[in-house]
Amino acid sequence: SFEVELAKSGVVLTVAEDQGLLEVIEPHCDIMTSCEDGFCGTCETQVLAGVPEHHDTILSEKEREAGKTMMVCVGRCQSSRLVLDL
Ligand code: FES
């Protein structure tokens, strides 16, 4: 599991192994989504801290490595806490 902090509200949530990041954060922020499968780009979100784990098909290899943005509908986290600009 990992923690996700929503920077605009300061809310901190835990994402369990069997949960998706989007399902956990959606009730607590105004994230816009469309495909919910990592290919449309609607849910692209700035990553303020933490190491995102990318599962989308949009970002380039460079963008993945930079880790400054992610598609939260399919992404997860490789560090213990992810801080999102939400
Ligand atoms: Fe389409 Fe996330 S909702 S990439």
Short mmCIF file of C-alpha atoms and ligand atoms in Angstrom, two decimals:
data_model
loop_
_atom_site.label_atom_id
_atom_site.label_comp_id
_atom_site.label_asym_id
_atom_site.label_seq_id
_atom_site.Cartn_x
_atom_site.Cartn_y
_atom_site.Cartn_z
CA SER A 1 0.00 0.00 0.00
CA PHE A 2 1.00 3.65 -0.21
CA GLU A 3 -0.26 6.99 1.00
CA VAL A 4 -1.49 9.74 -1.26
CA GLU A 5 -1.66 13.36 -0.17
CA LEU A 6 -3.97 15.77 -1.98
CA ALA A 7 -1.98 19.00 -1.75
CA LYS A 8 -4.89 21.45 -2.13
CA SER A 9 -6.84 20.05 0.83
CA GLY A 10 -4.02 18.38 2.76
CA VAL A 11 -6.08 15.18 2.91
CA VAL A 12 -3.96 12.03 3.23
CA LEU A 13 -5.45 8.71 2.08
CA THR A 14 -4.16 5.14 1.99
CA VAL A 15 -4.34 3.12 -1.20
CA ALA A 16 -4.37 -0.60 -0.42
CA GLU A 17 -2.90 -3.17 -2.80
CA ASP A 18 -6.35 -4.20 -3.98
CA GLN A 19 -7.54 -0.63 -4.57
CA GLY A 20 -7.02 1.73 -7.46
CA LEU A 21 -5.57 5.21 -6.90
CA LEU A 22 -8.50 6.84 -8.70
CA GLU A 23 -11.20 5.12 -6.64
CA VAL A 24 -9.51 6.31 -3.44
CA ILE A 25 -8.97 9.95 -4.44
CA GLU A 26 -12.10 10.57 -6.53
CA PRO A 27 -14.47 11.24 -3.59
CA HIS A 28 -12.01 13.79 -2.16
CA CYS A 29 -11.07 15.98 -5.13
CA ASP A 30 -12.35 17.35 -8.46
CA ILE A 31 -10.40 15.06 -10.76
CA MET A 32 -11.81 14.87 -14.28
CA THR A 33 -11.69 11.49 -15.99
CA SER A 34 -12.84 9.99 -19.23
CA CYS A 35 -11.33 6.70 -20.44
CA GLU A 36 -10.17 5.57 -16.97
CA ASP A 37 -7.79 3.29 -18.82
CA GLY A 38 -4.66 5.41 -19.29
CA PHE A 39 -5.01 6.51 -22.91
CA CYS A 40 -7.01 9.76 -23.12
CA GLY A 41 -4.96 12.13 -20.94
CA THR A 42 -7.95 13.73 -19.19
CA CYS A 43 -6.79 12.79 -15.70
CA GLU A 44 -3.18 13.96 -16.10
CA THR A 45 -2.07 15.30 -12.73
CA GLN A 46 1.09 17.02 -11.51
CA VAL A 47 3.15 14.99 -9.05
CA LEU A 48 4.60 17.24 -6.33
CA ALA A 49 6.49 14.52 -4.43
CA GLY A 50 6.94 10.77 -4.45
CA VAL A 51 7.79 8.34 -7.24
CA PRO A 52 4.88 7.58 -9.56
CA GLU A 53 4.44 4.15 -11.12
CA HIS A 54 3.13 4.70 -14.63
CA HIS A 55 0.62 2.39 -16.32
CA ASP A 56 -0.66 4.75 -19.03
CA THR A 57 0.08 4.71 -22.75
CA ILE A 58 0.48 8.50 -23.14
CA LEU A 59 3.68 9.67 -21.49
CA SER A 60 7.02 9.44 -23.23
CA GLU A 61 9.95 7.58 -21.72
CA LYS A 62 11.45 10.95 -20.70
CA GLU A 63 8.24 12.06 -19.02
CA ARG A 64 8.00 8.75 -17.15
CA GLU A 65 11.53 9.14 -15.84
CA ALA A 66 10.97 12.78 -14.87
CA GLY A 67 7.99 11.71 -12.75
CA LYS A 68 6.47 15.19 -12.67
CA THR A 69 3.12 14.19 -14.11
CA MET A 70 0.98 11.04 -14.21
CA MET A 71 -2.36 9.59 -15.29
CA VAL A 72 -4.02 8.90 -11.98
CA CYS A 73 -6.69 6.60 -13.45
CA VAL A 74 -4.14 3.82 -13.84
CA GLY A 75 -1.00 5.00 -12.03
CA ARG A 76 0.27 3.92 -8.65
CA CYS A 77 3.25 4.79 -6.47
CA GLN A 78 6.68 3.25 -5.96
CA SER A 79 7.54 5.25 -2.86
CA SER A 80 5.64 5.30 0.42
CA ARG A 81 3.85 8.59 -0.30
CA LEU A 82 2.67 10.37 -3.39
CA VAL A 83 1.77 14.08 -3.24
CA LEU A 84 -0.56 15.18 -6.03
CA ASP A 85 -1.55 18.69 -7.13
CA LEU A 86 -5.21 17.98 -6.46
FE1 FES B 1 -8.08 8.76 -19.59
FE2 FES B 1 -6.92 8.78 -17.20
S1 FES B 1 -8.99 9.13 -17.66
S2 FES B 1 -5.95 8.70 -19.12
#
